[in-house]
mmCIF file of C-alpha atoms in Angstrom:
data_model
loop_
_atom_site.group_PDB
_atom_site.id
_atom_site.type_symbol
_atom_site.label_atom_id
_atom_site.label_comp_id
_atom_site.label_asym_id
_atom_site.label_seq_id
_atom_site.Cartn_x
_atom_site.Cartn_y
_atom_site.Cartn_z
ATOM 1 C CA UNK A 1 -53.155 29.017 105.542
ATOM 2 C CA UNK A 2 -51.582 32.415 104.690
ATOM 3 C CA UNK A 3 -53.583 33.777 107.155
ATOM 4 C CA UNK A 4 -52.763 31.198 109.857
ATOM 5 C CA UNK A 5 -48.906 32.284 109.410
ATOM 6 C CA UNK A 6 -49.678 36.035 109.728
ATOM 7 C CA UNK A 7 -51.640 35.164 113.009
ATOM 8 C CA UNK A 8 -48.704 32.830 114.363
ATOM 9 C CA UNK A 9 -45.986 35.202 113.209
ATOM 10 C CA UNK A 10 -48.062 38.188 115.300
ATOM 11 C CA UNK A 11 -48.344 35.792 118.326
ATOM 12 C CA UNK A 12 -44.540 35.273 117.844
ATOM 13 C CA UNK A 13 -43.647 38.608 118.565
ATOM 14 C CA UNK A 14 -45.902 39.411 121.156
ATOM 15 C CA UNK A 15 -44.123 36.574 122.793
ATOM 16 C CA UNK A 16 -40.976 37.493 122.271
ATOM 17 C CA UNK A 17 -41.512 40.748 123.137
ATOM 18 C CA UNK A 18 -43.292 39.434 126.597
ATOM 19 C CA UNK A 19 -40.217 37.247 127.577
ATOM 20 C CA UNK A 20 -37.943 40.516 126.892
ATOM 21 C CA UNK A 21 -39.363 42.537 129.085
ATOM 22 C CA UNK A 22 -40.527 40.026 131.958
ATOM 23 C CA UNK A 23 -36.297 39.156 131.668
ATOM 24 C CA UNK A 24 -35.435 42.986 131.811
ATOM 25 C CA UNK A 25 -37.243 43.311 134.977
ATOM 26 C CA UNK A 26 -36.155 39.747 137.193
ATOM 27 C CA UNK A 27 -32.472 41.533 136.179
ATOM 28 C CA UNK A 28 -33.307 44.936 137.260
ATOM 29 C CA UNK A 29 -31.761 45.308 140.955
ATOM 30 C CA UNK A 30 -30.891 48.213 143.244
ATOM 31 C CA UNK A 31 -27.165 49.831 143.206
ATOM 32 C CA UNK A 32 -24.944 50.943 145.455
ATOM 33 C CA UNK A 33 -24.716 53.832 143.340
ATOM 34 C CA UNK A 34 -28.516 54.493 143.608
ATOM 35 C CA UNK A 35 -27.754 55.630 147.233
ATOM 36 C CA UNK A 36 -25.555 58.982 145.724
ATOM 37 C CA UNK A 37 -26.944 61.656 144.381
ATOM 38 C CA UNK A 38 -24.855 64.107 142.521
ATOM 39 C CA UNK A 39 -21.708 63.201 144.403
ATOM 40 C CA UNK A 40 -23.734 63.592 148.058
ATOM 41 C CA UNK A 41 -23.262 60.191 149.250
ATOM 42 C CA UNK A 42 -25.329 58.570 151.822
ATOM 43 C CA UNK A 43 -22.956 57.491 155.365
ATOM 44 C CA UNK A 44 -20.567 59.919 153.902
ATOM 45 C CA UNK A 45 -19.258 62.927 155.468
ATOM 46 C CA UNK A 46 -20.821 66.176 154.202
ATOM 47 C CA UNK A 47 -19.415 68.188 151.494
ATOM 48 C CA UNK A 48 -20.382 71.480 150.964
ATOM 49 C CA UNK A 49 -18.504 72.040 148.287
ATOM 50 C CA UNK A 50 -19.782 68.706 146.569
ATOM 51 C CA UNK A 51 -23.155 69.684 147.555
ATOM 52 C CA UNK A 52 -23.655 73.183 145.932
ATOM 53 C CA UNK A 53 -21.683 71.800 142.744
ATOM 54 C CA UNK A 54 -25.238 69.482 142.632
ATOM 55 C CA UNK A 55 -27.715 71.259 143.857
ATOM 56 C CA UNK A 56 -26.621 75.417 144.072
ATOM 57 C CA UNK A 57 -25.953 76.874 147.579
ATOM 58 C CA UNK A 58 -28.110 75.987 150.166
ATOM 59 C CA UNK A 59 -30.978 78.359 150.972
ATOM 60 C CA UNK A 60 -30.651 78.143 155.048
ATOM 61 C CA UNK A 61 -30.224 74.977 157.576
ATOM 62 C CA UNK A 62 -32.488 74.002 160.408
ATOM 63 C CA UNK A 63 -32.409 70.954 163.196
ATOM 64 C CA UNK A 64 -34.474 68.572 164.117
ATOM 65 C CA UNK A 65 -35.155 65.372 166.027
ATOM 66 C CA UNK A 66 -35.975 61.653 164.572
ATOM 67 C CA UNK A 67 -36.275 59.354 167.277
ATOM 68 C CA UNK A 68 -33.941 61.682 169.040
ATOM 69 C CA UNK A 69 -31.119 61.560 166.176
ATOM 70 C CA UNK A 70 -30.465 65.477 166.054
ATOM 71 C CA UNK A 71 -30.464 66.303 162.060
ATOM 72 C CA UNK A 72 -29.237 68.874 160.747
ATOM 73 C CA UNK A 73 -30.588 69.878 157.444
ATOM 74 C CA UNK A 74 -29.237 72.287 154.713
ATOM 75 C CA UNK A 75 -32.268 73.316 152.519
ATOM 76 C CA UNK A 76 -31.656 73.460 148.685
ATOM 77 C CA UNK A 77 -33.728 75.423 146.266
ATOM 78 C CA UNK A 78 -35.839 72.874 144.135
ATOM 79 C CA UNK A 79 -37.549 70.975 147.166
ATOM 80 C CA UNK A 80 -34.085 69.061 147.906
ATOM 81 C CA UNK A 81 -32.860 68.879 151.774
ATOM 82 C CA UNK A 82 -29.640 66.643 152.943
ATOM 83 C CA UNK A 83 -29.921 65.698 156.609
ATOM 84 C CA UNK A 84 -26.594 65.365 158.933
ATOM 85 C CA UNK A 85 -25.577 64.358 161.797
ATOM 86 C CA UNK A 86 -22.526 64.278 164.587
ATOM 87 C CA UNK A 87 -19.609 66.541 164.184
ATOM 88 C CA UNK A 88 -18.314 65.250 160.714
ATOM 89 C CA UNK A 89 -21.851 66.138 159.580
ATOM 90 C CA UNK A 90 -22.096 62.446 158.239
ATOM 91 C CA UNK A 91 -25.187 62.281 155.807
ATOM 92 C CA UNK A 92 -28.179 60.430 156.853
ATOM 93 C CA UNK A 93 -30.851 61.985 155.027
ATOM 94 C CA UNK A 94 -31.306 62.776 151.550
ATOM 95 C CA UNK A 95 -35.049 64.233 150.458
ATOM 96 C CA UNK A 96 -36.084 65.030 146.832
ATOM 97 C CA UNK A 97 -39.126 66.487 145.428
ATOM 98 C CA UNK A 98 -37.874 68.396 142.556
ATOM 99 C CA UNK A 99 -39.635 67.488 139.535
ATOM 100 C CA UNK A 100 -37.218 67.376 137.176
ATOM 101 C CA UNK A 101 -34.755 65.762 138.696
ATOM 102 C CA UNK A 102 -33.603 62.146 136.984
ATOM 103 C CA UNK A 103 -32.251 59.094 138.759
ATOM 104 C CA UNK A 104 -30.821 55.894 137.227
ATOM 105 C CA UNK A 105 -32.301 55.078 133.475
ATOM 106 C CA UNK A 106 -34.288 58.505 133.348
ATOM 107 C CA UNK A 107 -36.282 57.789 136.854
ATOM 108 C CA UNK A 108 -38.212 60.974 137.303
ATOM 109 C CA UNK A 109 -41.253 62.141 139.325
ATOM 110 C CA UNK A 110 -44.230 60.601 137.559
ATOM 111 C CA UNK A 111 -42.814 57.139 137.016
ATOM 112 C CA UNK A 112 -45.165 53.891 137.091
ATOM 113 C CA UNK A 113 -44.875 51.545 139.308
ATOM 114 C CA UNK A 114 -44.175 49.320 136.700
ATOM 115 C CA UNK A 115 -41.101 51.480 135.569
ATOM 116 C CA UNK A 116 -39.737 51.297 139.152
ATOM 117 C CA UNK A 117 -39.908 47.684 139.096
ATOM 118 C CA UNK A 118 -37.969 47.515 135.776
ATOM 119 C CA UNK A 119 -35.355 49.815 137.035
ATOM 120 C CA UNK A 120 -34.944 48.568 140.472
ATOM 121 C CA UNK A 121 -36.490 45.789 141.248
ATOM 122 C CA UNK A 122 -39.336 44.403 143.257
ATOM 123 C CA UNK A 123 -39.704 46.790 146.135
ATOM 124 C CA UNK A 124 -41.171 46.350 150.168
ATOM 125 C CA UNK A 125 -44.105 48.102 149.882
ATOM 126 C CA UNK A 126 -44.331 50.109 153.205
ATOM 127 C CA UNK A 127 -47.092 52.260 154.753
ATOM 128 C CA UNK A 128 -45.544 55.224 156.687
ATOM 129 C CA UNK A 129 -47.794 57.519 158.597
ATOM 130 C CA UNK A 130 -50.074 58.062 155.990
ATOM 131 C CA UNK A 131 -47.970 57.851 152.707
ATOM 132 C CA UNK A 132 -46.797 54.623 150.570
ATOM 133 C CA UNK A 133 -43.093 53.880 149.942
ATOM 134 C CA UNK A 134 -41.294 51.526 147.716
ATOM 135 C CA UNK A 135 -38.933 50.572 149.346
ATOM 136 C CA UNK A 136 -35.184 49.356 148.701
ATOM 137 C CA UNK A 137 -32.454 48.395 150.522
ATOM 138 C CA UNK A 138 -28.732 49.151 149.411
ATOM 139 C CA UNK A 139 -27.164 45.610 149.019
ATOM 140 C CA UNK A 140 -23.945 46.877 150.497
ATOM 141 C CA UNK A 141 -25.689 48.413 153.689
ATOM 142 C CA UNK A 142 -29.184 46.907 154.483
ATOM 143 C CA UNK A 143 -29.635 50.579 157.440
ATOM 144 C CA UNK A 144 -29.395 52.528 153.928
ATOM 145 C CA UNK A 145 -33.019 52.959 152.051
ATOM 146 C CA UNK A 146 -33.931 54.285 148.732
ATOM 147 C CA UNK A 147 -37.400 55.628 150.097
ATOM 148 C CA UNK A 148 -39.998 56.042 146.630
ATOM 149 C CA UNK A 149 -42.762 57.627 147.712
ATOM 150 C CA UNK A 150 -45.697 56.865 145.237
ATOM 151 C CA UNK A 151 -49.503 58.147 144.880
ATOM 152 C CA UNK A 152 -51.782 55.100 146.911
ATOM 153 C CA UNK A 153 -53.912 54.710 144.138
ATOM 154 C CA UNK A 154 -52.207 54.149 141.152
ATOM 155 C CA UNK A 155 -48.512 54.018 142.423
ATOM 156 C CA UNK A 156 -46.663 56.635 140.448
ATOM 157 C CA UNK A 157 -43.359 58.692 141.624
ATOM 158 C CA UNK A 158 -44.264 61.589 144.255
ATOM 159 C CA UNK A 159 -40.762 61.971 145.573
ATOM 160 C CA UNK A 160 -37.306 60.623 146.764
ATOM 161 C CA UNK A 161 -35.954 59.924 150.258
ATOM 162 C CA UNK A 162 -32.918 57.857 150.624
ATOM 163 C CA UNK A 163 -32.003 57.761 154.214
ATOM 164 C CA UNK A 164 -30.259 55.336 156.654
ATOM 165 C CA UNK A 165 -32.171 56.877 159.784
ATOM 166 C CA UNK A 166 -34.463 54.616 161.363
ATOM 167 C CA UNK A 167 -38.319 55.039 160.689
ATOM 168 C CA UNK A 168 -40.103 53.437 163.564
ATOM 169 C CA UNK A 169 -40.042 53.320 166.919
ATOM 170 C CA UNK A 170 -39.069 49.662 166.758
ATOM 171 C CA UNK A 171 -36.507 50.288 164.682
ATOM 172 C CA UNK A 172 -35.013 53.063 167.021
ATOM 173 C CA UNK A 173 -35.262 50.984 169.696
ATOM 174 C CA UNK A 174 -32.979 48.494 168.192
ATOM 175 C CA UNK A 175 -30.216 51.158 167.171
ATOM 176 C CA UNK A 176 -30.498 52.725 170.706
ATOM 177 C CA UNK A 177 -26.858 51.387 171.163
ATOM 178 C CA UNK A 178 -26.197 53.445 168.044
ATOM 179 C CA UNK A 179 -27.681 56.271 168.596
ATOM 180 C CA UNK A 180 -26.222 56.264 172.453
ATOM 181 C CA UNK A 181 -22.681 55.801 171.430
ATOM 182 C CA UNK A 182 -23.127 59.142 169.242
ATOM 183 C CA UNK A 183 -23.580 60.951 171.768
ATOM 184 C CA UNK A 184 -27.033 61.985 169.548
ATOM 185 C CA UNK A 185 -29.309 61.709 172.901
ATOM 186 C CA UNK A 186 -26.762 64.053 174.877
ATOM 187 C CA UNK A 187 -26.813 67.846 172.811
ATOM 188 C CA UNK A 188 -29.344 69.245 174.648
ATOM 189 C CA UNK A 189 -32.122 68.399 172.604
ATOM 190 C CA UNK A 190 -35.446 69.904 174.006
ATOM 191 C CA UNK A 191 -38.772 67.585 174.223
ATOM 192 C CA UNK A 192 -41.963 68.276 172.847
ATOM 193 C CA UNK A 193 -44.368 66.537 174.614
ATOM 194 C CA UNK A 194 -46.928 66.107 172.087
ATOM 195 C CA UNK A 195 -44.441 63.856 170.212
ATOM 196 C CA UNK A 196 -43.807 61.277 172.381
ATOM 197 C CA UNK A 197 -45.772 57.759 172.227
ATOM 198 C CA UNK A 198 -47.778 56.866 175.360
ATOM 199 C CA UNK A 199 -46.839 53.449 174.737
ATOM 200 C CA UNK A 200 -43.551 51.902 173.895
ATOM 201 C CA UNK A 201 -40.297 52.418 175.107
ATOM 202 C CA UNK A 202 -39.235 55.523 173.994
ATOM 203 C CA UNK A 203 -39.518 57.980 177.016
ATOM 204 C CA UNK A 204 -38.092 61.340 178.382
ATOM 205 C CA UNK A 205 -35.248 59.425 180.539
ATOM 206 C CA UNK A 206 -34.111 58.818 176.712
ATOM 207 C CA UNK A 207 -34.750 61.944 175.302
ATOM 208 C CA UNK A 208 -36.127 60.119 171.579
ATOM 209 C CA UNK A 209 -39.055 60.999 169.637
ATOM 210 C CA UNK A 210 -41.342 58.638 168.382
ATOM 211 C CA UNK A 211 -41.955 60.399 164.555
ATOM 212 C CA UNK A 212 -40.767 60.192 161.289
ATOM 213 C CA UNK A 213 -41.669 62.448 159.466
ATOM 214 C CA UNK A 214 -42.821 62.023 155.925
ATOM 215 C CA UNK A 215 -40.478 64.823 154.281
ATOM 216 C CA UNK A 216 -38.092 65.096 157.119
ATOM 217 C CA UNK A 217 -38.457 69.054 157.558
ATOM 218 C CA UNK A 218 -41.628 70.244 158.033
ATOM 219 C CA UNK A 219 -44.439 69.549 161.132
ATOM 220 C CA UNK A 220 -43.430 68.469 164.679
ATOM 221 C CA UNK A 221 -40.413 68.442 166.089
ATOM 222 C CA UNK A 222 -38.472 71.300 165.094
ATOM 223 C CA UNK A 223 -35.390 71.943 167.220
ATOM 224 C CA UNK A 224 -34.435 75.668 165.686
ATOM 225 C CA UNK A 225 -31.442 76.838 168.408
ATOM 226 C CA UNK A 226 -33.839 75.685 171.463
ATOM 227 C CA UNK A 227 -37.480 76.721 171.341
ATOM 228 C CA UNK A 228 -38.119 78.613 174.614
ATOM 229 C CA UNK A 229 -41.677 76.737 174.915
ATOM 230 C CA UNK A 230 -40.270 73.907 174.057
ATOM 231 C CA UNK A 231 -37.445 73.908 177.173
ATOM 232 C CA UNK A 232 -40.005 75.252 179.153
ATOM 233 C CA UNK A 233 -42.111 72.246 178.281
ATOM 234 C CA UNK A 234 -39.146 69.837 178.875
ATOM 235 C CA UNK A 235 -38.153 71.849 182.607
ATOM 236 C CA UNK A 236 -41.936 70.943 183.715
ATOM 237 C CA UNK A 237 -41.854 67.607 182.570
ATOM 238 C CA UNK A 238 -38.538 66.654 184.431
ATOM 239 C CA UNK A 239 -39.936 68.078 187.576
ATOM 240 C CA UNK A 240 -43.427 66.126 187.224
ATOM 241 C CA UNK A 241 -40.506 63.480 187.528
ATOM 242 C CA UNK A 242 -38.978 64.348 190.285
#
């Protein structure tokens, strides 16, 4: 009988201790806080002071296109980069892969997928050229993403991205109006022709690029001041058109 108790007490627990945690993590949700880092706030205007306060002063800047959405990115030591765009240099892009940086409740490179879950919720798993992403959505602003990238096979932390840029060409095509009334499509942006999709909407008339690239910096599409190939490319192409 004495040993019945022990066994039923043990059982007990475990319970207990089951309902805890399965209660911890239906109440874990994503923030509207989740989408700052350090004071560098997503849809905000840029701040350099703000931004070498959190992450020291930025190594160099360099452009590039998304879709056609010219981003300008200041390069931090550590493996951080903050995209911008438009003349207020509003903040669109926000990539971490330093590994000891900490989010919300001691989120750090390495995490399970289990301990995103019971942080933020249950994420959109998405497959992005390549890579898998938890994703969330800021509940305030459903065009801002908290971006987790995580290792495919056993779903651990590889990096951060929180971005409100879109991420497919779909997507792109539905902010056209957006990216139009920015006046994004009209800087002067030069076309690599590699880039563009053979199928789709996206074109040269429109001047977007069909890629998203998985850290937002490096690989295809690099505007740098105006690539001479790169114009040249673009010159030929428009008189193919003509």
């Amino acid at each position: 009988m004495k040993k019945l108790i022990q066994i039923f007490t043990i059982f007990l627990c475990a319970a207990t201790i089951f309902m805890m945690t399965q209660t911890k993590i239906a109440s874990a949700e994503i923030k509207p806080d989740d989408f700052t880092v350090r004071g560098v706030k997503l849809d905000a205007p840029f701040d350099i002071d703000v931004a070498t306060k959190a992450f020291g002063a930025p190594m160099f800047d360099k452009e590039k296109s998304v879709f056609g959405w010219r981003v300008k990115y200041y390069i931090f030591d550590h493996y951080i980069n903050v995209g911008v765009v438009g003349a207020d240099e509003n903040v669109v892009d926000i990539v971490i892969r330093d590994e000891k940086y900490e989010g919300r409740d001691g989120m750090k490179q390495g995490a399970t997928g289990y301990y995103m879950k019971k942080v933020y919720g249950k994420p959109e798993r998405v497959q992005l050229d390549g890579a898998t992403y938890n994703v969330y959505y800021n509940p305030e602003n459903k065009k801002e993403r908290l971006m987790l990238k995580t290792d495919t096979m056993n779903n651990t932390l590889l990096s951060w991205r929180l971005t409100s840029l879109p991420i497919t060409e779909e997507e792109a095509d539905d902010r056209y109006d957006e990216w139009e009334s920015n006046e994004l499509g009209a800087m002067g942006i030069s076309i690599d022709a590699s880039a563009m999709s053979e199928s789709g909407n996206a074109s040269y008339e429109d001047g977007r690029f069909t890629k998203f690239e998985d850290d937002g910096i490096d690989g295809g599409n690099v505007i740098d001041g105006g690539d001479p190939d790169m114009i040249a490319r673009d010159n030929a192409a428009k008189k193919a058109r003509e």
